[in-house]
PDB file of C-alpha atoms in Angstrom:
ATOM      1  CA  ASN A   1      92.471  97.194 124.205  1.00 53.00           C
ATOM      2  CA  ALA A   2      92.467  94.963 121.159  1.00 65.00           C
ATOM      3  CA  GLY A   3      95.033  96.835 118.861  1.00 90.00           C
ATOM      4  CA  VAL A   4      95.131  96.010 115.142  1.00 93.00           C
ATOM      5  CA  THR A   5      93.344  93.036 114.505  1.00 95.00           C
ATOM      6  CA  GLN A   6      93.486  91.259 111.345  1.00 96.00           C
ATOM      7  CA  THR A   7      90.632  88.577 109.764  1.00 96.00           C
ATOM      8  CA  PRO A   8      90.650  85.389 107.906  1.00 96.00           C
ATOM      9  CA  LYS A   9      94.348  84.328 109.974  1.00 94.00           C
ATOM     10  CA  PHE A  10      94.178  82.202 107.037  1.00 96.00           C
ATOM     11  CA  GLN A  11      93.160  81.809 103.873  1.00 96.00           C
ATOM     12  CA  VAL A  12      92.930  79.459 100.804  1.00 97.00           C
ATOM     13  CA  LEU A  13      91.969  80.847  97.184  1.00 97.00           C
ATOM     14  CA  LYS A  14      91.340  79.672  94.478  1.00 97.00           C
ATOM     15  CA  THR A  15      92.781  81.804  90.905  1.00 98.00           C
ATOM     16  CA  GLY A  16      90.528  84.755  89.802  1.00 97.00           C
ATOM     17  CA  GLN A  17      88.748  84.565  93.024  1.00 97.00           C
ATOM     18  CA  SER A  18      87.696  88.089  94.739  1.00 96.00           C
ATOM     19  CA  MET A  19      88.691  88.674  98.746  1.00 96.00           C
ATOM     20  CA  THR A  20      88.590  91.068 100.875  1.00 98.00           C
ATOM     21  CA  LEU A  21      91.622  91.012 104.265  1.00 98.00           C
ATOM     22  CA  GLN A  22      90.434  93.260 106.772  1.00 98.00           C
ATOM     23  CA  CYS A  23      91.613  94.823 109.259  1.00 98.00           C
ATOM     24  CA  ALA A  24      90.374  97.244 112.227  1.00 97.00           C
ATOM     25  CA  GLN A  25      92.079  99.143 114.424  1.00 96.00           C
ATOM     26  CA  ASP A  26      90.867 100.722 117.967  1.00 94.00           C
ATOM     27  CA  MET A  27      93.345 103.138 118.772  1.00 92.00           C
ATOM     28  CA  ASN A  28      91.929 105.908 116.572  1.00 91.00           C
ATOM     29  CA  HIS A  29      95.027 106.084 114.661  1.00 92.00           C
ATOM     30  CA  GLU A  30      94.792 108.376 111.190  1.00 90.00           C
ATOM     31  CA  TYR A  31      97.095 105.746 109.895  1.00 91.00           C
ATOM     32  CA  MET A  32      96.792 103.149 108.049  1.00 93.00           C
ATOM     33  CA  SER A  33      98.208 100.662 105.491  1.00 94.00           C
ATOM     34  CA  TRP A  34      98.799  97.062 104.258  1.00 97.00           C
ATOM     35  CA  TYR A  35     102.096  95.439 103.467  1.00 96.00           C
ATOM     36  CA  ARG A  36     103.156  92.086 101.890  1.00 96.00           C
ATOM     37  CA  GLN A  37     105.890  89.593 103.509  1.00 93.00           C
ATOM     38  CA  ASP A  38     107.559  87.900 100.899  1.00 92.00           C
ATOM     39  CA  PRO A  39     110.623  85.475 101.625  1.00 85.00           C
ATOM     40  CA  GLY A  40     113.631  87.794 100.752  1.00 82.00           C
ATOM     41  CA  MET A  41     112.180  90.382 100.076  1.00 84.00           C
ATOM     42  CA  GLY A  42     111.292  91.792 103.690  1.00 86.00           C
ATOM     43  CA  LEU A  43     107.831  93.438 104.024  1.00 92.00           C
ATOM     44  CA  ARG A  44     106.687  95.658 100.707  1.00 94.00           C
ATOM     45  CA  LEU A  45     104.113  98.121 100.693  1.00 94.00           C
ATOM     46  CA  ILE A  46     100.985  97.846  99.132  1.00 96.00           C
ATOM     47  CA  HIS A  47      98.735 100.718 100.213  1.00 96.00           C
ATOM     48  CA  TYR A  48      98.550 102.689 102.510  1.00 94.00           C
ATOM     49  CA  SER A  49      95.423 106.075 103.797  1.00 93.00           C
ATOM     50  CA  VAL A  50      96.274 108.501 106.084  1.00 90.00           C
ATOM     51  CA  GLY A  51      92.320 109.138 106.643  1.00 91.00           C
ATOM     52  CA  ALA A  52      89.761 108.106 106.754  1.00 93.00           C
ATOM     53  CA  GLY A  53      88.309 108.909 103.396  1.00 94.00           C
ATOM     54  CA  ILE A  54      92.271 109.263 101.646  1.00 94.00           C
ATOM     55  CA  THR A  55      94.113 106.658 100.437  1.00 95.00           C
ATOM     56  CA  ASP A  56      97.455 105.816  97.673  1.00 94.00           C
ATOM     57  CA  GLN A  57      99.108 103.154  96.725  1.00 94.00           C
ATOM     58  CA  GLY A  58     102.574 102.529  97.696  1.00 92.00           C
ATOM     59  CA  GLU A  59     105.168  99.333  96.469  1.00 91.00           C
ATOM     60  CA  VAL A  60     103.290  97.071  95.199  1.00 95.00           C
ATOM     61  CA  PRO A  61      99.965  97.858  93.999  1.00 97.00           C
ATOM     62  CA  ASN A  62      98.756  96.707  90.957  1.00 96.00           C
ATOM     63  CA  GLY A  63      96.402  93.524  91.815  1.00 96.00           C
ATOM     64  CA  TYR A  64      94.767  95.514  95.414  1.00 97.00           C
ATOM     65  CA  ASN A  65      92.287  97.857  96.003  1.00 97.00           C
ATOM     66  CA  VAL A  66      91.598  99.726  99.377  1.00 97.00           C
ATOM     67  CA  SER A  67      88.517 101.894 101.039  1.00 96.00           C
ATOM     68  CA  ARG A  68      89.340 103.808 103.483  1.00 97.00           C
ATOM     69  CA  SER A  69      85.208 104.612 104.793  1.00 96.00           C
ATOM     70  CA  THR A  70      86.133 104.415 108.551  1.00 96.00           C
ATOM     71  CA  THR A  71      88.738 105.426 111.136  1.00 95.00           C
ATOM     72  CA  GLU A  72      88.827 102.084 112.868  1.00 96.00           C
ATOM     73  CA  ASP A  73      88.880 100.170 109.224  1.00 97.00           C
ATOM     74  CA  PHE A  74      90.828  99.846 106.076  1.00 98.00           C
ATOM     75  CA  PRO A  75      89.944  96.750 104.629  1.00 98.00           C
ATOM     76  CA  LEU A  76      92.284  95.097 100.874  1.00 98.00           C
ATOM     77  CA  ARG A  77      91.149  93.555  98.611  1.00 98.00           C
ATOM     78  CA  LEU A  78      91.820  91.271  95.986  1.00 97.00           C
ATOM     79  CA  LEU A  79      89.847  91.714  92.497  1.00 92.00           C
ATOM     80  CA  SER A  80      90.564  88.010  90.382  1.00 96.00           C
ATOM     81  CA  ALA A  81      92.922  86.877  92.771  1.00 96.00           C
ATOM     82  CA  ALA A  82      96.512  85.609  90.876  1.00 97.00           C
ATOM     83  CA  PRO A  83      99.487  82.741  92.469  1.00 97.00           C
ATOM     84  CA  SER A  84     101.941  86.206  91.889  1.00 96.00           C
ATOM     85  CA  GLN A  85      99.525  86.982  95.225  1.00 97.00           C
ATOM     86  CA  THR A  86     100.364  84.648  97.843  1.00 97.00           C
ATOM     87  CA  SER A  87     102.119  85.772 100.876  1.00 97.00           C
ATOM     88  CA  VAL A  88     101.796  86.551 104.184  1.00 95.00           C
ATOM     89  CA  TYR A  89      99.729  90.253 104.754  1.00 97.00           C
ATOM     90  CA  PHE A  90     100.283  92.781 107.901  1.00 95.00           C
ATOM     91  CA  CYS A  91      98.081  95.616 108.627  1.00 96.00           C
ATOM     92  CA  ALA A  92      99.291  98.331 110.533  1.00 94.00           C
ATOM     93  CA  SER A  93      98.193 101.963 111.568  1.00 92.00           C
ATOM     94  CA  SER A  94      99.638 104.959 113.832  1.00 89.00           C
ATOM     95  CA  HIS A  95      99.484 108.342 115.028  1.00 84.00           C
ATOM     96  CA  THR A  96      98.778 110.914 112.278  1.00 68.00           C
ATOM     97  CA  VAL A  97     101.628 111.254 109.767  1.00 57.00           C
ATOM     98  CA  SER A  98     104.447 112.716 111.913  1.00 60.00           C
ATOM     99  CA  SER A  99     107.150 111.058 111.762  1.00 55.00           C
ATOM    100  CA  GLY A 100     108.260 109.225 114.192  1.00 62.00           C
ATOM    101  CA  ASN A 101     105.348 107.383 115.316  1.00 73.00           C
ATOM    102  CA  THR A 102     105.328 103.679 116.924  1.00 80.00           C
ATOM    103  CA  ILE A 103     104.387 101.785 113.791  1.00 86.00           C
ATOM    104  CA  TYR A 104     101.447  98.995 115.792  1.00 89.00           C
ATOM    105  CA  PHE A 105     101.159  95.531 113.506  1.00 91.00           C
ATOM    106  CA  GLY A 106      98.669  93.726 113.348  1.00 93.00           C
ATOM    107  CA  GLU A 107      98.718  89.897 113.417  1.00 90.00           C
ATOM    108  CA  GLY A 108      99.036  88.641 109.753  1.00 93.00           C
ATOM    109  CA  SER A 109      97.248  87.018 107.152  1.00 95.00           C
ATOM    110  CA  TRP A 110      98.607  83.676 104.909  1.00 95.00           C
ATOM    111  CA  LEU A 111      97.011  83.636 101.811  1.00 97.00           C
ATOM    112  CA  THR A 112      98.102  81.190  99.703  1.00 97.00           C
ATOM    113  CA  VAL A 113      96.437  80.546  95.631  1.00 97.00           C
ATOM    114  CA  VAL A 114      96.160  77.529  94.376  1.00 97.00           C
TER     115      VAL A 114
ATOM    116  CA  ALA B   1     112.706 106.627  96.816  1.00 72.00           C
ATOM    117  CA  GLN B   2     115.172 105.039  99.300  1.00 78.00           C
ATOM    118  CA  SER B   3     116.631 101.971 100.267  1.00 89.00           C
ATOM    119  CA  VAL B   4     118.242  99.808 103.390  1.00 94.00           C
ATOM    120  CA  SER B   5     120.221  97.186 102.928  1.00 94.00           C
ATOM    121  CA  GLN B   6     120.799  94.583 105.687  1.00 95.00           C
ATOM    122  CA  HIS B   7     123.793  92.529 104.512  1.00 86.00           C
ATOM    123  CA  ASN B   8     123.875  89.787 106.858  1.00 86.00           C
ATOM    124  CA  HIS B   9     120.562  87.663 105.539  1.00 90.00           C
ATOM    125  CA  HIS B  10     121.601  84.158 107.845  1.00 95.00           C
ATOM    126  CA  VAL B  11     123.391  84.435 111.147  1.00 96.00           C
ATOM    127  CA  ILE B  12     123.611  82.143 113.806  1.00 97.00           C
ATOM    128  CA  LEU B  13     125.551  82.432 117.133  1.00 97.00           C
ATOM    129  CA  SER B  14     126.119  80.288 120.505  1.00 97.00           C
ATOM    130  CA  GLU B  15     124.102  81.292 122.786  1.00 97.00           C
ATOM    131  CA  ALA B  16     126.076  84.605 124.754  1.00 96.00           C
ATOM    132  CA  ALA B  17     127.582  85.412 121.595  1.00 97.00           C
ATOM    133  CA  SER B  18     127.954  88.686 120.618  1.00 97.00           C
ATOM    134  CA  LEU B  19     125.722  90.662 117.189  1.00 97.00           C
ATOM    135  CA  GLU B  20     125.612  92.941 115.479  1.00 97.00           C
ATOM    136  CA  LEU B  21     124.148  93.322 112.011  1.00 97.00           C
ATOM    137  CA  GLY B  22     124.341  96.318 109.694  1.00 96.00           C
ATOM    138  CA  CYS B  23     121.375  98.192 107.908  1.00 96.00           C
ATOM    139  CA  ASN B  24     122.743 100.665 105.594  1.00 96.00           C
ATOM    140  CA  TYR B  25     120.204 102.809 103.716  1.00 94.00           C
ATOM    141  CA  SER B  26     119.948 105.176 100.520  1.00 92.00           C
ATOM    142  CA  TYR B  27     118.821 108.513 100.514  1.00 83.00           C
ATOM    143  CA  GLY B  28     120.614 112.098 101.039  1.00 74.00           C
ATOM    144  CA  GLY B  29     117.175 113.464 103.437  1.00 81.00           C
ATOM    145  CA  THR B  30     116.950 112.982 106.855  1.00 84.00           C
ATOM    146  CA  VAL B  31     115.274 109.818 108.331  1.00 86.00           C
ATOM    147  CA  ASN B  32     113.547 108.191 110.887  1.00 88.00           C
ATOM    148  CA  LEU B  33     115.017 104.443 111.643  1.00 91.00           C
ATOM    149  CA  PHE B  34     113.420 101.616 113.184  1.00 93.00           C
ATOM    150  CA  TRP B  35     114.171  97.487 113.770  1.00 96.00           C
ATOM    151  CA  TYR B  36     112.035  95.371 113.898  1.00 95.00           C
ATOM    152  CA  VAL B  37     111.496  92.017 115.136  1.00 95.00           C
ATOM    153  CA  GLN B  38     109.635  88.712 114.029  1.00 92.00           C
ATOM    154  CA  TYR B  39     109.690  85.405 116.593  1.00 92.00           C
ATOM    155  CA  PRO B  40     108.796  82.489 114.070  1.00 87.00           C
ATOM    156  CA  GLY B  41     105.436  82.652 113.922  1.00 82.00           C
ATOM    157  CA  GLN B  42     104.266  86.700 115.402  1.00 84.00           C
ATOM    158  CA  HIS B  43     103.651  89.584 114.385  1.00 83.00           C
ATOM    159  CA  LEU B  44     106.092  92.300 113.549  1.00 89.00           C
ATOM    160  CA  GLN B  45     107.248  93.996 117.027  1.00 91.00           C
ATOM    161  CA  LEU B  46     109.172  97.360 117.422  1.00 91.00           C
ATOM    162  CA  LEU B  47     112.870  97.015 119.209  1.00 95.00           C
ATOM    163  CA  LEU B  48     113.829 100.581 118.877  1.00 94.00           C
ATOM    164  CA  LYS B  49     113.524 103.798 117.092  1.00 91.00           C
ATOM    165  CA  TYR B  50     115.942 106.602 115.893  1.00 91.00           C
ATOM    166  CA  PHE B  51     113.933 110.176 114.566  1.00 84.00           C
ATOM    167  CA  SER B  52     116.609 112.911 116.716  1.00 86.00           C
ATOM    168  CA  GLY B  53     118.992 113.252 119.436  1.00 90.00           C
ATOM    169  CA  ASP B  54     120.914 110.540 120.505  1.00 93.00           C
ATOM    170  CA  PRO B  55     121.923 108.684 118.090  1.00 94.00           C
ATOM    171  CA  LEU B  56     122.262 105.495 120.621  1.00 96.00           C
ATOM    172  CA  VAL B  57     119.456 104.342 120.876  1.00 96.00           C
ATOM    173  CA  LYS B  58     118.282 101.259 122.979  1.00 96.00           C
ATOM    174  CA  GLY B  59     115.221  99.860 123.686  1.00 94.00           C
ATOM    175  CA  ILE B  60     113.896  96.452 124.741  1.00 93.00           C
ATOM    176  CA  LYS B  61     115.414  93.142 126.087  1.00 94.00           C
ATOM    177  CA  GLY B  62     119.216  94.554 126.232  1.00 96.00           C
ATOM    178  CA  PHE B  63     119.421  95.871 122.280  1.00 97.00           C
ATOM    179  CA  GLU B  64     121.132  98.985 120.983  1.00 97.00           C
ATOM    180  CA  ALA B  65     121.874 100.848 117.331  1.00 98.00           C
ATOM    181  CA  GLU B  66     123.625 103.189 116.561  1.00 96.00           C
ATOM    182  CA  PHE B  67     122.735 105.982 114.027  1.00 95.00           C
ATOM    183  CA  ILE B  68     125.963 106.929 111.828  1.00 95.00           C
ATOM    184  CA  LYS B  69     125.104 109.333 109.598  1.00 91.00           C
ATOM    185  CA  SER B  70     128.501 110.346 107.409  1.00 92.00           C
ATOM    186  CA  LYS B  71     128.025 106.230 106.615  1.00 94.00           C
ATOM    187  CA  PHE B  72     124.103 106.063 106.365  1.00 94.00           C
ATOM    188  CA  SER B  73     124.214 103.421 109.327  1.00 96.00           C
ATOM    189  CA  PHE B  74     121.853 101.586 111.728  1.00 97.00           C
ATOM    190  CA  ASN B  75     123.592  98.526 113.237  1.00 97.00           C
ATOM    191  CA  LEU B  76     121.921  96.665 115.750  1.00 97.00           C
ATOM    192  CA  ARG B  77     123.514  95.149 118.689  1.00 97.00           C
ATOM    193  CA  LYS B  78     122.907  93.146 121.026  1.00 97.00           C
ATOM    194  CA  PRO B  79     126.593  92.180 123.665  1.00 97.00           C
ATOM    195  CA  SER B  80     125.203  88.758 124.915  1.00 97.00           C
ATOM    196  CA  VAL B  81     122.262  87.130 122.336  1.00 97.00           C
ATOM    197  CA  GLN B  82     119.902  84.349 124.194  1.00 96.00           C
ATOM    198  CA  TRP B  83     118.187  81.469 122.499  1.00 96.00           C
ATOM    199  CA  SER B  84     114.690  83.470 122.835  1.00 95.00           C
ATOM    200  CA  ASP B  85     116.357  85.687 120.430  1.00 97.00           C
ATOM    201  CA  THR B  86     115.316  83.882 117.251  1.00 97.00           C
ATOM    202  CA  ALA B  87     113.732  85.323 115.054  1.00 96.00           C
ATOM    203  CA  GLU B  88     113.359  87.712 111.689  1.00 94.00           C
ATOM    204  CA  TYR B  89     114.797  91.003 112.544  1.00 96.00           C
ATOM    205  CA  PHE B  90     113.780  93.472 109.967  1.00 95.00           C
ATOM    206  CA  CYS B  91     115.688  97.288 109.359  1.00 96.00           C
ATOM    207  CA  ALA B  92     113.755 100.142 108.489  1.00 93.00           C
ATOM    208  CA  VAL B  93     113.283 104.005 107.155  1.00 91.00           C
ATOM    209  CA  SER B  94     110.787 106.471 106.907  1.00 87.00           C
ATOM    210  CA  ARG B  95     111.909 110.086 105.678  1.00 81.00           C
ATOM    211  CA  THR B  96     110.680 112.774 108.005  1.00 73.00           C
ATOM    212  CA  GLY B  97     108.071 115.084 106.708  1.00 66.00           C
ATOM    213  CA  GLY B  98     107.094 111.703 104.614  1.00 61.00           C
ATOM    214  CA  GLY B  99     104.802 110.110 106.672  1.00 63.00           C
ATOM    215  CA  ASN B 100     104.954 106.589 108.667  1.00 72.00           C
ATOM    216  CA  LYS B 101     105.234 105.266 104.942  1.00 82.00           C
ATOM    217  CA  LEU B 102     107.933 102.078 105.811  1.00 88.00           C
ATOM    218  CA  THR B 103     111.097 100.828 103.349  1.00 91.00           C
ATOM    219  CA  PHE B 104     111.637  97.503 104.758  1.00 93.00           C
ATOM    220  CA  GLY B 105     115.299  96.042 104.133  1.00 94.00           C
ATOM    221  CA  THR B 106     114.838  92.735 103.934  1.00 93.00           C
ATOM    222  CA  GLY B 107     116.065  90.640 106.539  1.00 94.00           C
ATOM    223  CA  THR B 108     117.741  88.765 108.914  1.00 95.00           C
ATOM    224  CA  GLN B 109     117.433  85.974 109.865  1.00 95.00           C
ATOM    225  CA  LEU B 110     119.056  85.238 113.382  1.00 97.00           C
ATOM    226  CA  LYS B 111     119.624  81.886 115.062  1.00 97.00           C
ATOM    227  CA  VAL B 112     121.026  81.626 118.749  1.00 97.00           C
ATOM    228  CA  GLU B 113     122.540  77.600 119.211  1.00 96.00           C
ATOM    229  CA  LEU B 114     122.356  76.187 122.728  1.00 91.00           C
TER     230      LEU B 114
END
């Protein structure tokens, strides 16, 4: 049981490049989400999904796209990378949208935009 | 929208000292409350959570937290810290019925000295 798997772990991008951060979970969780972590700001929700085919915006969605074609995968796309998107990105998943379910986090993806 | 405040940004303690980290949230409705820990270079791990019942919640590694509804607080405590508790601690809240979207505090960096 791998839990929540994120790839790549480290990435350096040039301004304007695009890339996709991959997230996969093998726990059959309906709910998946992406957060970014910046110093002194905690974690902020980018996008989330309550099931395959359903996505919605979080607190800081600008510059990011998501899709949820399967229950297992929830990729995060940076369309045109900017230095402000330098951050650590965490994918998370949990069962249903019933509040109180434990949310499992991936190990993080360190992204630097130069 | 809810918000979470963690007033202690950096805390330095000696081993065996007692720990209390403050967490206050702002939201008028029913909430679920969480404390996560992030060890250096690692992903977030759940320490404990509250969503109903006994307001004194016990978690892993000897941590506990008390939900005081009248004060909108969910402070984290440990009677005797160890060097291995050195980490960053995040308080988070989700609205009951609002799915598992977490709002995080900015984190408290704890350093335990030998």
